[in-house]
Amino acid sequence: MQIGLMGLGGTLDEIVEGAVAGEAAGFTSYALANIFGHDAIGALTLAGARTSRIELLTAVVPTYPRHPGAIAQQALTASAAAHGRFTLGIGLSHKVVIEGMYGMSFDRPARPMREYLSILMPLLHGQPVQFEGESSTFRGGLVVTDVNYPVPCVIAAMAPAMLRLAGALADGTVLWMAGAKAIRDHVAPRVRAAAADAGRPEPRVICALPIALTNNAAAARELADKQFEVYGRLPSYRAMLDRQGAATPAKAALIGDEAALDAALRELEESGVTQFNGALFDDGAGSVPRTHAFLAERARTWAAAHA
């Protein structure tokens, strides 16, 4: 299981420097969410020009406000800047955002995602598209000559219909608030079966979770409950937490000493996770640097074993 980081946000310079520092520390990937701050593809395009080895991943860019042809053009540009190290992660977002903020319908979201991928995936493979759907249409191609095609694409998939799309049409899934039990019992079997049925390669299962190396797990979990509380109220994440048997997001987080974190990482790998991206958070006693160093050492160990 590869080990990477989730970017902590901040200023644009801090985002880029986070990727640079992650690469220097030995992490295999650097993922960045696209919520209400900086544009993740744009920020990682800049990071691509400052790095040379680390994979750069959006986790994830909402699809509804962006036409698939436009996001393909952005992704191809980011891949060119990173010399093939960019992976596009996309997702539906949430009803409260799409309907409440953008005023768009969130009805039957798997259907527009299928149409979206029907346009996006060929473009990321350097192929022209002739597609007319109910929600998305594209006729033509893109000409970005300095790209090592194809550009990988994973989708945030938690419901069964989305997991089928992740395996059958995309390159796998990227998850948040999904623990080892939920991945082993629900995510991994479905996405792998969909890929096999479609004759596609083994899909990636990328898992991002909060993580803190700490000697005071109780205090850290209390802080995690406050910091990540909102995710327990969003239906898609709530469903994954329920599958995990986690009453709150803190119950899904990786929190504890080195032995506890090593055990949690092993459990994730055994559940079917191919890549873990840690979202470092402070336990109230300055845990972020310690957690960064701990994960970096595990990332280097994995990389050396698979060199």
Coordinates of C-alpha atoms in Angstrom, one line a residue:
M1 CA 0.0 0.0 0.0
Q2 CA 1.5 3.3 -1.1
I3 CA 1.4 6.1 1.5
G4 CA 0.9 9.7 0.7
L5 CA -0.5 13.0 2.2
M6 CA -3.6 15.0 2.0
G7 CA -2.7 18.6 1.6
L8 CA -3.6 20.8 4.5
G9 CA -4.7 23.8 2.4
G10 CA -3.7 27.3 3.5
T11 CA -2.2 29.8 1.0
L12 CA -1.3 28.8 -2.5
D13 CA 2.4 29.0 -1.7
E14 CA 1.7 26.7 1.3
I15 CA -0.1 24.2 -0.8
V16 CA 2.7 24.0 -3.3
E17 CA 5.4 23.9 -0.6
G18 CA 3.4 21.0 1.0
A19 CA 3.9 19.0 -2.2
V20 CA 7.5 19.9 -2.4
A21 CA 8.1 18.9 1.3
G22 CA 6.1 15.7 0.8
E23 CA 8.3 14.7 -2.1
A24 CA 11.5 15.4 -0.2
A25 CA 10.2 13.3 2.8
G26 CA 9.5 10.3 0.5
F27 CA 5.8 10.3 0.2
T28 CA 4.5 8.7 -3.0
S29 CA 1.5 11.1 -3.5
Y30 CA 0.1 14.4 -2.5
A31 CA -3.7 14.8 -2.6
L32 CA -5.6 18.1 -2.5
A33 CA -9.3 18.6 -1.9
N34 CA -11.3 21.1 -3.9
I35 CA -13.9 22.5 -1.6
F36 CA -14.4 26.3 -1.2
G37 CA -10.8 27.5 -1.4
H38 CA -8.2 27.3 -4.1
D39 CA -8.8 25.4 -7.3
A40 CA -7.2 22.1 -6.8
I41 CA -6.2 21.4 -10.4
G42 CA -4.7 24.8 -10.7
A43 CA -2.8 24.5 -7.5
L44 CA -1.4 21.1 -8.4
T45 CA -0.4 22.4 -11.8
L46 CA 1.9 24.8 -10.0
A47 CA 3.1 22.0 -7.7
G48 CA 3.8 19.8 -10.8
A49 CA 6.4 22.4 -12.0
R50 CA 8.1 22.3 -8.6
T51 CA 8.3 18.6 -8.1
S52 CA 9.7 15.6 -10.1
R53 CA 8.6 12.3 -8.5
I54 CA 5.5 12.6 -6.3
E55 CA 2.1 11.9 -7.7
L56 CA -0.3 14.8 -7.5
L57 CA -4.0 13.9 -7.0
T58 CA -7.2 15.9 -6.7
A59 CA -9.5 14.4 -4.1
V60 CA -11.9 15.5 -5.4
V61 CA -13.1 18.1 -7.9
P62 CA -16.9 18.4 -8.0
T63 CA -18.3 17.6 -11.5
Y64 CA -21.6 19.4 -11.5
P65 CA -20.2 23.0 -11.9
R66 CA -17.6 21.9 -14.5
H67 CA -18.2 20.6 -18.1
P68 CA -16.3 17.3 -18.7
G69 CA -14.6 18.9 -21.7
A70 CA -13.3 21.8 -19.7
I71 CA -12.1 19.7 -16.8
A72 CA -10.3 17.4 -19.2
Q73 CA -8.5 20.3 -20.6
Q74 CA -7.4 21.4 -17.1
A75 CA -6.3 17.9 -16.2
L76 CA -4.3 17.5 -19.4
T77 CA -2.5 20.8 -18.7
A78 CA -1.8 19.7 -15.1
S79 CA -0.4 16.4 -16.4
A80 CA 1.8 18.2 -18.8
A81 CA 3.1 20.4 -16.0
A82 CA 3.8 17.3 -13.8
H83 CA 5.2 15.2 -16.7
G84 CA 2.7 12.5 -16.2
R85 CA 2.4 12.5 -12.4
F86 CA -1.1 14.0 -12.2
T87 CA -4.2 12.0 -11.3
L88 CA -7.6 13.5 -11.7
G89 CA -10.0 12.7 -8.8
I90 CA -13.6 13.8 -9.4
G91 CA -16.8 13.5 -7.4
L92 CA -20.5 14.4 -7.2
S93 CA -20.1 16.6 -4.1
H94 CA -23.3 16.7 -2.0
K95 CA -26.9 17.7 -2.4
V96 CA -26.6 20.5 0.1
V97 CA -23.8 22.0 -2.1
I98 CA -25.1 21.3 -5.6
E99 CA -28.7 22.3 -4.9
G100 CA -28.2 24.8 -2.1
M101 CA -25.1 26.7 -3.5
Y102 CA -25.3 26.1 -7.3
G103 CA -29.0 25.8 -7.7
M104 CA -28.6 22.6 -9.8
S105 CA -30.6 19.3 -9.5
F106 CA -28.9 16.5 -7.6
D107 CA -31.5 14.0 -8.7
R108 CA -30.3 10.5 -9.6
P109 CA -26.6 11.5 -9.6
A110 CA -25.1 8.3 -10.9
R111 CA -26.7 8.9 -14.3
P112 CA -25.0 12.2 -15.0
M113 CA -21.8 10.8 -13.7
R114 CA -22.0 8.0 -16.3
E115 CA -22.5 10.6 -19.1
Y116 CA -19.7 12.7 -17.6
L117 CA -17.2 9.8 -17.8
S118 CA -18.4 8.9 -21.3
I119 CA -16.9 12.2 -22.4
L120 CA -14.1 12.7 -19.9
M121 CA -12.3 9.3 -20.2
P122 CA -11.8 9.3 -23.9
L123 CA -10.4 12.9 -23.8
L124 CA -8.0 11.8 -21.0
H125 CA -6.8 9.0 -23.3
G126 CA -6.2 11.5 -26.2
Q127 CA -9.3 10.4 -28.2
P128 CA -12.0 12.5 -29.8
V129 CA -15.6 12.2 -28.5
Q130 CA -19.0 12.3 -30.2
F131 CA -21.4 12.1 -27.3
E132 CA -24.8 13.6 -26.7
G133 CA -26.5 12.9 -23.4
E134 CA -29.2 14.3 -21.2
S135 CA -26.8 16.2 -19.0
S136 CA -23.6 16.4 -21.0
T137 CA -22.7 16.7 -24.7
F138 CA -19.3 17.0 -26.4
R139 CA -18.3 16.8 -30.0
G140 CA -14.7 17.0 -30.9
G141 CA -11.3 16.5 -29.3
L142 CA -8.5 18.3 -27.5
V143 CA -5.0 19.0 -28.7
V144 CA -2.5 18.9 -25.9
T145 CA 0.7 17.5 -27.4
D146 CA 3.0 17.4 -24.4
V147 CA 1.0 14.9 -22.3
N148 CA 1.9 11.3 -21.6
Y149 CA -1.6 9.8 -22.2
P150 CA -3.7 8.5 -20.6
V151 CA -4.2 10.7 -17.6
P152 CA -5.6 8.5 -14.8
C153 CA -9.0 9.3 -13.3
V154 CA -10.6 8.1 -10.1
I155 CA -14.0 9.0 -8.7
A156 CA -15.3 9.4 -5.2
A157 CA -17.6 6.3 -5.1
M158 CA -19.4 5.0 -2.1
A159 CA -22.8 3.9 -3.2
P160 CA -23.1 0.7 -5.3
A161 CA -24.0 2.4 -8.5
M162 CA -21.0 4.8 -8.2
L163 CA -18.7 1.9 -7.3
R164 CA -19.7 0.2 -10.5
L165 CA -18.8 3.3 -12.5
A166 CA -15.5 3.6 -10.7
G167 CA -14.5 0.1 -11.8
A168 CA -16.1 -0.2 -15.2
L169 CA -15.4 3.3 -16.6
A170 CA -12.8 5.0 -14.4
D171 CA -9.5 3.8 -12.9
G172 CA -10.8 3.2 -9.4
T173 CA -12.1 5.1 -6.4
V174 CA -10.9 7.7 -3.9
L175 CA -12.5 7.6 -0.5
W176 CA -13.0 9.7 2.6
M177 CA -14.5 8.6 5.9
A178 CA -14.3 5.0 4.8
G179 CA -12.6 2.6 7.3
A180 CA -11.2 -0.8 6.8
K181 CA -14.4 -2.7 7.5
A182 CA -16.4 -0.7 5.0
I183 CA -13.8 -1.0 2.4
R184 CA -13.3 -4.8 2.8
D185 CA -17.0 -5.6 2.9
H186 CA -18.5 -3.0 0.6
V187 CA -16.1 -1.0 -1.5
A188 CA -13.3 -3.3 -2.7
P189 CA -15.5 -6.2 -3.8
R190 CA -17.8 -4.0 -5.8
V191 CA -15.2 -1.9 -7.6
R192 CA -13.1 -4.9 -8.4
A193 CA -16.0 -6.9 -9.8
A194 CA -17.0 -4.0 -12.0
A195 CA -13.5 -3.7 -13.4
A196 CA -13.3 -7.4 -14.0
D197 CA -16.6 -7.5 -15.7
A198 CA -15.6 -4.6 -18.0
G199 CA -12.2 -6.2 -18.8
R200 CA -10.4 -3.3 -17.2
P201 CA -7.2 -3.4 -15.1
E202 CA -7.3 -3.9 -11.3
P203 CA -8.8 -0.6 -9.9
R204 CA -7.1 1.7 -7.5
V205 CA -8.7 2.0 -4.0
I206 CA -7.4 5.2 -2.5
C207 CA -8.3 5.9 1.1
A208 CA -7.9 9.2 2.9
L209 CA -8.5 9.5 6.6
P210 CA -7.6 11.8 9.5
I211 CA -4.5 10.6 11.3
A212 CA -2.6 11.7 14.4
L213 CA 0.4 10.1 16.2
T214 CA -0.3 10.8 19.8
N215 CA 0.1 9.5 23.4
N216 CA -3.3 10.9 24.3
A217 CA -5.8 9.2 22.0
A218 CA -8.8 10.3 24.1
A219 CA -8.0 14.0 23.8
A220 CA -7.2 13.6 20.1
R221 CA -10.5 11.9 19.4
E222 CA -12.3 14.6 21.2
L223 CA -10.6 17.2 18.9
A224 CA -11.3 15.1 15.8
D225 CA -14.9 14.9 16.7
K226 CA -15.1 18.7 16.7
Q227 CA -12.9 19.2 13.6
F228 CA -14.6 16.6 11.4
E229 CA -18.1 16.7 12.8
V230 CA -19.7 18.0 9.6
Y231 CA -18.8 14.8 7.7
G232 CA -21.0 12.8 10.0
R233 CA -24.0 14.8 8.8
L234 CA -23.4 14.4 5.0
P235 CA -25.4 11.4 3.8
S236 CA -22.7 9.7 1.7
Y237 CA -20.2 9.9 4.5
R238 CA -22.8 9.0 7.1
A239 CA -23.5 5.8 5.2
M240 CA -19.8 4.8 5.1
L241 CA -19.4 5.5 8.8
D242 CA -22.5 3.4 9.5
R243 CA -20.9 0.5 7.5
Q244 CA -17.8 0.9 9.5
G245 CA -19.8 0.9 12.8
A246 CA -18.4 4.3 13.6
A247 CA -20.7 6.6 15.5
T248 CA -18.7 9.7 14.7
P249 CA -15.9 10.6 12.2
A250 CA -13.3 10.4 15.0
K251 CA -14.1 6.7 15.3
A252 CA -12.9 6.2 11.7
A253 CA -9.8 8.3 12.2
L254 CA -6.4 6.7 12.8
I255 CA -5.4 7.9 16.2
G256 CA -2.8 6.5 18.7
D257 CA 0.8 5.6 19.2
E258 CA 3.1 4.0 16.6
A259 CA 1.9 0.5 17.3
A260 CA -1.7 1.5 17.0
L261 CA -1.2 3.4 13.7
D262 CA 0.9 0.6 12.2
A263 CA -1.9 -1.9 13.0
A264 CA -4.5 0.4 11.5
L265 CA -2.4 0.8 8.3
R266 CA -2.0 -2.9 8.0
E267 CA -5.7 -3.4 8.4
L268 CA -6.4 -0.9 5.6
E269 CA -4.0 -2.6 3.3
E270 CA -5.5 -6.0 4.1
S271 CA -9.0 -4.6 3.3
G272 CA -8.0 -3.8 -0.2
V273 CA -6.6 -0.3 0.0
T274 CA -3.9 0.3 -2.6
Q275 CA -3.0 3.9 -1.5
F276 CA -3.5 5.7 1.8
N277 CA -3.3 9.5 2.0
G278 CA -3.2 10.8 5.6
A279 CA -5.0 13.9 6.6
L280 CA -2.8 15.1 9.4
F281 CA -4.5 16.9 12.3
D282 CA -3.3 18.3 15.6
D283 CA -4.0 16.4 18.8
G284 CA -3.6 19.6 20.8
A285 CA 0.0 18.9 21.6
G286 CA 1.7 19.5 18.3
S287 CA 1.2 16.0 16.7
V288 CA 1.4 17.1 13.1
P289 CA 5.2 17.1 12.7
R290 CA 5.5 13.7 14.5
T291 CA 2.7 12.2 12.4
H292 CA 4.4 13.6 9.2
A293 CA 7.7 12.0 10.2
F294 CA 6.0 8.7 11.1
L295 CA 4.1 8.4 7.8
A296 CA 7.1 9.5 5.8
E297 CA 9.2 6.7 7.2
R298 CA 6.5 4.2 6.4
A299 CA 6.2 5.6 2.9
R300 CA 10.0 5.3 2.3
T301 CA 9.9 1.7 3.6
W302 CA 7.1 0.8 1.2
A303 CA 8.9 2.5 -1.7
A304 CA 12.2 0.7 -1.0
A305 CA 10.4 -2.7 -0.8
H306 CA 8.8 -2.1 -4.2
A307 CA 11.7 -0.4 -6.0

